[in-house]
PDB file of C-alpha atoms and ligand atoms in Angstrom:
ATOM      1  CA  MET A   1      -6.190 -35.670 -29.758  1.00 50.00           C
ATOM      2  CA  THR A   2      -6.591 -37.275 -26.648  1.00 49.00           C
ATOM      3  CA  PRO A   3     -10.161 -37.563 -24.799  1.00 53.00           C
ATOM      4  CA  ALA A   4      -9.981 -35.289 -21.963  1.00 54.00           C
ATOM      5  CA  PRO A   5      -9.227 -37.291 -18.720  1.00 64.00           C
ATOM      6  CA  SER A   6     -11.280 -36.372 -15.771  1.00 86.00           C
ATOM      7  CA  PHE A   7      -8.623 -34.702 -13.884  1.00 95.00           C
ATOM      8  CA  ARG A   8      -8.989 -35.246  -9.914  1.00 92.00           C
ATOM      9  CA  SER A   9      -8.903 -32.324  -7.658  1.00 91.00           C
ATOM     10  CA  GLY A  10      -9.885 -31.549  -3.949  1.00 90.00           C
ATOM     11  CA  SER A  11      -6.026 -32.224  -2.661  1.00 94.00           C
ATOM     12  CA  GLY A  12      -6.277 -28.765  -1.174  1.00 95.00           C
ATOM     13  CA  ARG A  13      -3.567 -27.028  -2.942  1.00 97.00           C
ATOM     14  CA  LEU A  14      -3.171 -26.252  -6.594  1.00 98.00           C
ATOM     15  CA  CYS A  15       0.401 -27.769  -6.686  1.00 98.00           C
ATOM     16  CA  LEU A  16      -0.896 -30.902  -4.801  1.00 98.00           C
ATOM     17  CA  ASP A  17      -3.875 -31.039  -7.722  1.00 97.00           C
ATOM     18  CA  PHE A  18      -1.235 -30.896 -10.542  1.00 98.00           C
ATOM     19  CA  ILE A  19       0.987 -34.196  -9.250  1.00 97.00           C
ATOM     20  CA  ARG A  20      -2.238 -36.241  -9.200  1.00 95.00           C
ATOM     21  CA  THR A  21      -1.950 -35.921 -13.016  1.00 97.00           C
ATOM     22  CA  LEU A  22       0.399 -38.544 -12.407  1.00 96.00           C
ATOM     23  CA  ARG A  23      -2.871 -40.869 -11.635  1.00 94.00           C
ATOM     24  CA  HIS A  24      -1.728 -44.113  -9.263  1.00 93.00           C
ATOM     25  CA  ARG A  25       2.159 -42.915  -8.393  1.00 92.00           C
ATOM     26  CA  GLY A  26       3.907 -45.232  -6.993  1.00 89.00           C
ATOM     27  CA  THR A  27       1.984 -48.342  -8.192  1.00 90.00           C
ATOM     28  CA  ALA A  28       2.861 -50.908 -10.728  1.00 92.00           C
ATOM     29  CA  ARG A  29       0.291 -49.023 -13.175  1.00 93.00           C
ATOM     30  CA  PRO A  30       0.959 -45.166 -13.023  1.00 94.00           C
ATOM     31  CA  GLU A  31      -1.271 -43.371 -15.636  1.00 95.00           C
ATOM     32  CA  GLU A  32      -0.129 -40.205 -17.246  1.00 97.00           C
ATOM     33  CA  GLU A  33      -3.073 -37.463 -17.366  1.00 97.00           C
ATOM     34  CA  LEU A  34      -0.506 -34.878 -19.227  1.00 98.00           C
ATOM     35  CA  PRO A  35       0.801 -36.909 -22.196  1.00 97.00           C
ATOM     36  CA  ASP A  36       0.226 -33.826 -24.684  1.00 97.00           C
ATOM     37  CA  SER A  37      -0.419 -30.329 -25.236  1.00 98.00           C
ATOM     38  CA  ALA A  38      -3.995 -30.862 -25.404  1.00 97.00           C
ATOM     39  CA  ALA A  39      -4.338 -32.683 -22.174  1.00 97.00           C
ATOM     40  CA  LEU A  40      -2.208 -29.671 -20.571  1.00 98.00           C
ATOM     41  CA  ALA A  41      -4.585 -27.287 -21.899  1.00 98.00           C
ATOM     42  CA  ALA A  42      -7.317 -29.115 -20.786  1.00 97.00           C
ATOM     43  CA  TRP A  43      -5.843 -29.142 -17.182  1.00 98.00           C
ATOM     44  CA  VAL A  44      -5.024 -25.113 -17.304  1.00 98.00           C
ATOM     45  CA  GLY A  45      -8.650 -24.656 -18.526  1.00 97.00           C
ATOM     46  CA  ARG A  46     -10.040 -26.815 -15.357  1.00 97.00           C
ATOM     47  CA  PHE A  47      -7.798 -25.390 -12.696  1.00 97.00           C
ATOM     48  CA  GLY A  48      -6.629 -21.831 -14.080  1.00 97.00           C
ATOM     49  CA  PRO A  49      -8.778 -18.643 -13.759  1.00 97.00           C
ATOM     50  CA  TRP A  50     -10.129 -19.174 -17.394  1.00 97.00           C
ATOM     51  CA  GLU A  51     -13.069 -21.029 -18.501  1.00 95.00           C
ATOM     52  CA  SER A  52     -10.835 -22.632 -21.148  1.00 96.00           C
ATOM     53  CA  VAL A  53      -7.458 -22.384 -22.933  1.00 97.00           C
ATOM     54  CA  PRO A  54      -6.945 -23.185 -26.738  1.00 97.00           C
ATOM     55  CA  GLU A  55      -4.691 -26.033 -27.041  1.00 97.00           C
ATOM     56  CA  ALA A  56      -2.450 -23.950 -29.212  1.00 98.00           C
ATOM     57  CA  ALA A  57      -1.664 -21.787 -25.791  1.00 98.00           C
ATOM     58  CA  ALA A  58      -0.308 -25.125 -24.487  1.00 98.00           C
ATOM     59  CA  VAL A  59       1.940 -26.578 -27.595  1.00 98.00           C
ATOM     60  CA  GLY A  60       5.587 -26.912 -26.790  1.00 97.00           C
ATOM     61  CA  HIS A  61       5.068 -26.537 -22.782  1.00 98.00           C
ATOM     62  CA  ASP A  62       3.941 -30.120 -22.001  1.00 98.00           C
ATOM     63  CA  ALA A  63       7.381 -31.631 -21.478  1.00 98.00           C
ATOM     64  CA  GLN A  64       8.151 -28.554 -19.141  1.00 98.00           C
ATOM     65  CA  ALA A  65       4.770 -28.915 -17.455  1.00 98.00           C
ATOM     66  CA  ARG A  66       5.401 -32.877 -16.579  1.00 98.00           C
ATOM     67  CA  GLN A  67       9.095 -32.151 -15.493  1.00 98.00           C
ATOM     68  CA  LEU A  68       7.652 -29.362 -13.289  1.00 98.00           C
ATOM     69  CA  ARG A  69       5.383 -31.676 -11.560  1.00 98.00           C
ATOM     70  CA  GLU A  70       8.119 -34.187 -10.728  1.00 98.00           C
ATOM     71  CA  ALA A  71      10.179 -31.546  -9.292  1.00 98.00           C
ATOM     72  CA  ILE A  72       7.247 -30.757  -7.205  1.00 98.00           C
ATOM     73  CA  HIS A  73       6.886 -34.161  -6.224  1.00 97.00           C
ATOM     74  CA  THR A  74      10.281 -34.695  -5.083  1.00 97.00           C
ATOM     75  CA  LEU A  75      10.720 -31.542  -3.105  1.00 97.00           C
ATOM     76  CA  VAL A  76       7.212 -32.183  -1.312  1.00 97.00           C
ATOM     77  CA  ALA A  77       8.455 -35.878  -0.649  1.00 94.00           C
ATOM     78  CA  ALA A  78      11.481 -34.292   1.021  1.00 94.00           C
ATOM     79  CA  ALA A  79       9.612 -31.729   2.571  1.00 94.00           C
ATOM     80  CA  ARG A  80       7.201 -34.551   4.345  1.00 92.00           C
ATOM     81  CA  GLU A  81      10.297 -36.468   5.818  1.00 87.00           C
ATOM     82  CA  PRO A  82      10.159 -36.313   9.542  1.00 80.00           C
ATOM     83  CA  VAL A  83      11.835 -34.030  11.463  1.00 76.00           C
ATOM     84  CA  GLU A  84      12.237 -36.052  14.851  1.00 70.00           C
ATOM     85  CA  GLY A  85      15.574 -37.266  15.671  1.00 59.00           C
ATOM     86  CA  GLY A  86      17.533 -35.166  13.644  1.00 61.00           C
ATOM     87  CA  THR A  87      18.423 -34.207  10.307  1.00 76.00           C
ATOM     88  CA  ALA A  88      16.288 -36.904   8.084  1.00 81.00           C
ATOM     89  CA  ARG A  89      14.349 -33.689   6.818  1.00 84.00           C
ATOM     90  CA  ALA A  90      17.126 -31.289   5.909  1.00 86.00           C
ATOM     91  CA  ALA A  91      19.443 -33.969   4.174  1.00 89.00           C
ATOM     92  CA  ALA A  92      16.460 -35.109   2.128  1.00 89.00           C
ATOM     93  CA  LEU A  93      15.613 -31.607   1.141  1.00 90.00           C
ATOM     94  CA  THR A  94      19.231 -30.769   0.294  1.00 92.00           C
ATOM     95  CA  ALA A  95      19.283 -33.555  -1.992  1.00 92.00           C
ATOM     96  CA  ALA A  96      15.664 -32.576  -3.642  1.00 94.00           C
ATOM     97  CA  LEU A  97      16.746 -28.893  -3.868  1.00 94.00           C
ATOM     98  CA  SER A  98      19.988 -30.061  -6.064  1.00 93.00           C
ATOM     99  CA  THR A  99      17.584 -31.913  -8.454  1.00 92.00           C
ATOM    100  CA  ALA A 100      14.432 -30.203  -8.402  1.00 96.00           C
ATOM    101  CA  GLY A 101      15.052 -26.841  -6.867  1.00 96.00           C
ATOM    102  CA  ASP A 102      16.206 -25.016 -10.296  1.00 97.00           C
ATOM    103  CA  THR A 103      13.169 -26.533 -12.074  1.00 97.00           C
ATOM    104  CA  VAL A 104      10.672 -24.941  -9.516  1.00 98.00           C
ATOM    105  CA  ASN A 105      12.468 -21.455  -8.758  1.00 98.00           C
ATOM    106  CA  ARG A 106      12.796 -21.044 -12.772  1.00 98.00           C
ATOM    107  CA  ILE A 107       9.318 -21.373 -13.246  1.00 98.00           C
ATOM    108  CA  ALA A 108       8.133 -19.879 -10.140  1.00 98.00           C
ATOM    109  CA  ALA A 109       9.768 -16.510 -11.822  1.00 98.00           C
ATOM    110  CA  LEU A 110       7.639 -16.177 -14.868  1.00 98.00           C
ATOM    111  CA  PRO A 111       4.785 -13.733 -14.956  1.00 98.00           C
ATOM    112  CA  VAL A 112       1.537 -14.891 -13.248  1.00 98.00           C
ATOM    113  CA  PRO A 113      -1.911 -14.285 -14.376  1.00 98.00           C
ATOM    114  CA  ALA A 114      -2.513 -10.319 -13.520  1.00 98.00           C
ATOM    115  CA  PRO A 115      -6.257  -9.231 -12.066  1.00 98.00           C
ATOM    116  CA  GLN A 116      -7.744  -6.602 -14.262  1.00 97.00           C
ATOM    117  CA  LEU A 117     -11.182  -4.720 -14.433  1.00 97.00           C
ATOM    118  CA  ASP A 118     -12.969  -5.036 -17.748  1.00 95.00           C
ATOM    119  CA  GLY A 119     -15.138  -2.665 -19.377  1.00 96.00           C
ATOM    120  CA  SER A 120     -18.112  -3.419 -17.091  1.00 97.00           C
ATOM    121  CA  GLY A 121     -16.248  -3.443 -13.983  1.00 97.00           C
ATOM    122  CA  ARG A 122     -15.813  -7.323 -13.951  1.00 96.00           C
ATOM    123  CA  LEU A 123     -12.725  -9.159 -13.080  1.00 97.00           C
ATOM    124  CA  ARG A 124     -10.789 -10.750 -15.633  1.00 96.00           C
ATOM    125  CA  TRP A 125      -7.360 -12.372 -15.687  1.00 98.00           C
ATOM    126  CA  LEU A 126      -4.761 -11.498 -18.108  1.00 97.00           C
ATOM    127  CA  ALA A 127      -1.502 -13.259 -18.927  1.00 98.00           C
ATOM    128  CA  ALA A 128       0.251 -12.964 -22.560  1.00 97.00           C
ATOM    129  CA  ALA A 129       1.256 -16.528 -22.020  1.00 97.00           C
ATOM    130  CA  PRO A 130      -1.524 -18.323 -19.988  1.00 98.00           C
ATOM    131  CA  VAL A 131      -0.216 -21.997 -19.913  1.00 98.00           C
ATOM    132  CA  PRO A 132       3.341 -20.639 -18.495  1.00 98.00           C
ATOM    133  CA  ALA A 133       1.628 -18.240 -16.095  1.00 98.00           C
ATOM    134  CA  VAL A 134      -0.447 -21.087 -14.728  1.00 98.00           C
ATOM    135  CA  LEU A 135       2.553 -23.313 -14.370  1.00 98.00           C
ATOM    136  CA  ALA A 136       4.127 -20.231 -12.535  1.00 98.00           C
ATOM    137  CA  LEU A 137       1.255 -20.233 -10.018  1.00 98.00           C
ATOM    138  CA  ILE A 138       1.810 -23.994  -9.254  1.00 98.00           C
ATOM    139  CA  ALA A 139       5.343 -23.672  -8.800  1.00 98.00           C
ATOM    140  CA  ARG A 140       4.978 -20.599  -6.487  1.00 98.00           C
ATOM    141  CA  ASP A 141       2.239 -22.490  -4.545  1.00 98.00           C
ATOM    142  CA  ALA A 142       4.717 -25.653  -4.130  1.00 98.00           C
ATOM    143  CA  VAL A 143       7.257 -22.929  -2.937  1.00 97.00           C
ATOM    144  CA  ASP A 144       5.164 -21.427  -0.477  1.00 98.00           C
ATOM    145  CA  LEU A 145       3.807 -25.124   0.826  1.00 97.00           C
ATOM    146  CA  VAL A 146       7.454 -26.610   1.131  1.00 96.00           C
ATOM    147  CA  THR A 147       8.770 -23.570   3.215  1.00 94.00           C
ATOM    148  CA  GLY A 148       5.459 -23.112   5.392  1.00 94.00           C
ATOM    149  CA  PRO A 149       3.935 -24.868   8.324  1.00 93.00           C
ATOM    150  CA  SER A 150       0.877 -26.552   6.182  1.00 95.00           C
ATOM    151  CA  ILE A 151       3.821 -29.154   4.897  1.00 95.00           C
ATOM    152  CA  ASP A 152       3.226 -31.183   8.000  1.00 93.00           C
ATOM    153  CA  ARG A 153      -0.427 -31.267   7.231  1.00 96.00           C
ATOM    154  CA  VAL A 154       0.268 -33.071   3.698  1.00 97.00           C
ATOM    155  CA  HIS A 155      -0.712 -36.580   3.878  1.00 96.00           C
ATOM    156  CA  GLU A 156      -0.512 -39.557   1.525  1.00 94.00           C
ATOM    157  CA  CYS A 157      -3.988 -41.141   0.538  1.00 95.00           C
ATOM    158  CA  ALA A 158      -4.264 -44.423   2.445  1.00 94.00           C
ATOM    159  CA  ASP A 159      -5.870 -46.280  -0.732  1.00 93.00           C
ATOM    160  CA  PRO A 160      -3.233 -48.678  -1.965  1.00 91.00           C
ATOM    161  CA  ASP A 161      -4.053 -47.417  -5.583  1.00 90.00           C
ATOM    162  CA  CYS A 162      -4.162 -43.891  -4.945  1.00 91.00           C
ATOM    163  CA  HIS A 163      -1.267 -42.524  -3.048  1.00 91.00           C
ATOM    164  CA  ALA A 164      -2.272 -39.038  -3.711  1.00 94.00           C
ATOM    165  CA  LEU A 165      -0.822 -36.430  -1.626  1.00 96.00           C
ATOM    166  CA  PHE A 166      -3.570 -34.132  -0.068  1.00 97.00           C
ATOM    167  CA  LEU A 167      -3.637 -31.092   2.644  1.00 97.00           C
ATOM    168  CA  ASP A 168      -5.675 -32.206   5.726  1.00 96.00           C
ATOM    169  CA  SER A 169      -7.103 -29.105   6.724  1.00 93.00           C
ATOM    170  CA  SER A 170      -9.488 -31.120   9.237  1.00 91.00           C
ATOM    171  CA  ARG A 171      -9.284 -30.092  12.847  1.00 92.00           C
ATOM    172  CA  PRO A 172      -7.837 -33.248  14.282  1.00 93.00           C
ATOM    173  CA  GLY A 173      -5.561 -33.665  11.375  1.00 91.00           C
ATOM    174  CA  THR A 174      -6.443 -37.512  11.094  1.00 92.00           C
ATOM    175  CA  ARG A 175      -7.716 -37.788   7.374  1.00 93.00           C
ATOM    176  CA  ARG A 176      -6.850 -40.846   5.753  1.00 94.00           C
ATOM    177  CA  TRP A 177      -8.431 -40.534   1.954  1.00 93.00           C
ATOM    178  CA  CYS A 178      -7.661 -37.719  -0.417  1.00 92.00           C
ATOM    179  CA  SER A 179     -11.541 -37.673  -1.120  1.00 88.00           C
ATOM    180  CA  MET A 180     -14.333 -39.333   0.752  1.00 84.00           C
ATOM    181  CA  ASN A 181     -16.389 -39.608  -2.227  1.00 86.00           C
ATOM    182  CA  THR A 182     -13.759 -42.086  -3.856  1.00 88.00           C
ATOM    183  CA  CYS A 183     -11.253 -43.468  -1.774  1.00 92.00           C
ATOM    184  CA  GLY A 184     -12.909 -42.859   1.519  1.00 91.00           C
ATOM    185  CA  ASN A 185     -16.040 -44.458   0.134  1.00 91.00           C
ATOM    186  CA  LYS A 186     -13.945 -47.248  -1.684  1.00 90.00           C
ATOM    187  CA  ALA A 187     -12.719 -48.100   1.639  1.00 87.00           C
ATOM    188  CA  LYS A 188     -16.090 -48.052   3.642  1.00 87.00           C
ATOM    189  CA  LYS A 189     -17.596 -50.272   1.306  1.00 88.00           C
ATOM    190  CA  GLN A 190     -14.632 -52.754   1.614  1.00 84.00           C
ATOM    191  CA  THR A 191     -14.845 -52.772   5.195  1.00 84.00           C
ATOM    192  CA  LEU A 192     -18.787 -53.165   5.145  1.00 84.00           C
ATOM    193  CA  ARG A 193     -18.256 -56.656   2.643  1.00 82.00           C
ATOM    194  CA  GLY A 194     -15.863 -57.918   4.861  1.00 80.00           C
ATOM    195  CA  ARG A 195     -17.960 -57.902   7.745  1.00 76.00           C
ATOM    196  CA  SER A 196     -20.656 -59.458   5.832  1.00 69.00           C
ATOM    197  CA  VAL A 197     -18.249 -62.227   4.760  1.00 63.00           C
ATOM    198  CA  SER A 198     -16.894 -62.648   8.195  1.00 60.00           C
ATOM    199  CA  ARG A 199     -20.303 -62.614   9.965  1.00 57.00           C
ATOM    200  CA  PRO A 200     -22.656 -64.365   7.415  1.00 51.00           C
ATOM    201  CA  GLU A 201     -25.975 -64.668   9.397  1.00 47.00           C
ATOM    202  CA  GLY A 202     -26.470 -62.849  12.783  1.00 41.00           C
TER     203      GLY A 202
HETATM  204 ZN1  LIG B   1      -7.147 -41.513  -2.811  1.00 97.63          ZN
END
């Protein structure tokens, strides 16, 4: 059994948090955070509507989850192509759809968790297959993201080791880091250190 990784959140969209499970994407040392069903169950327990999900519920779904993740990444990357100057985005999307569209559509069509009232009038979420149901939520979120106006607010973290995609909901739309607590803080510290090196004594 794999130790539960510290999954990153805070990208502003479920599908973007899911993409982050391939940590350090695009660098020389990418890190797979969903190597097996135990890790997938842990992710679904953290990001889905339940407190936890038994590992048994994720058995046989981890390959499908990784396939969905890469398909979403392909689509989001294509949808982020600049639109200025013509057809770059349309061409990129057409290419992405031919390889990734089926996967995302197939999983988006699966049943999602249904809201139900329990005997005390509290909300509980029902799903015959909780892990595929959460994968369906992720796929639907991705379809919504790449077809809506928010896609132009999806930025890549400026940290050279991170590259995580996040939805910038700040008013000016100039956010540079996926999180101020992690990558933003690291950059701030590096800037301060650089300053103290270049200006040793005032
Ligand atoms: Zn980052």
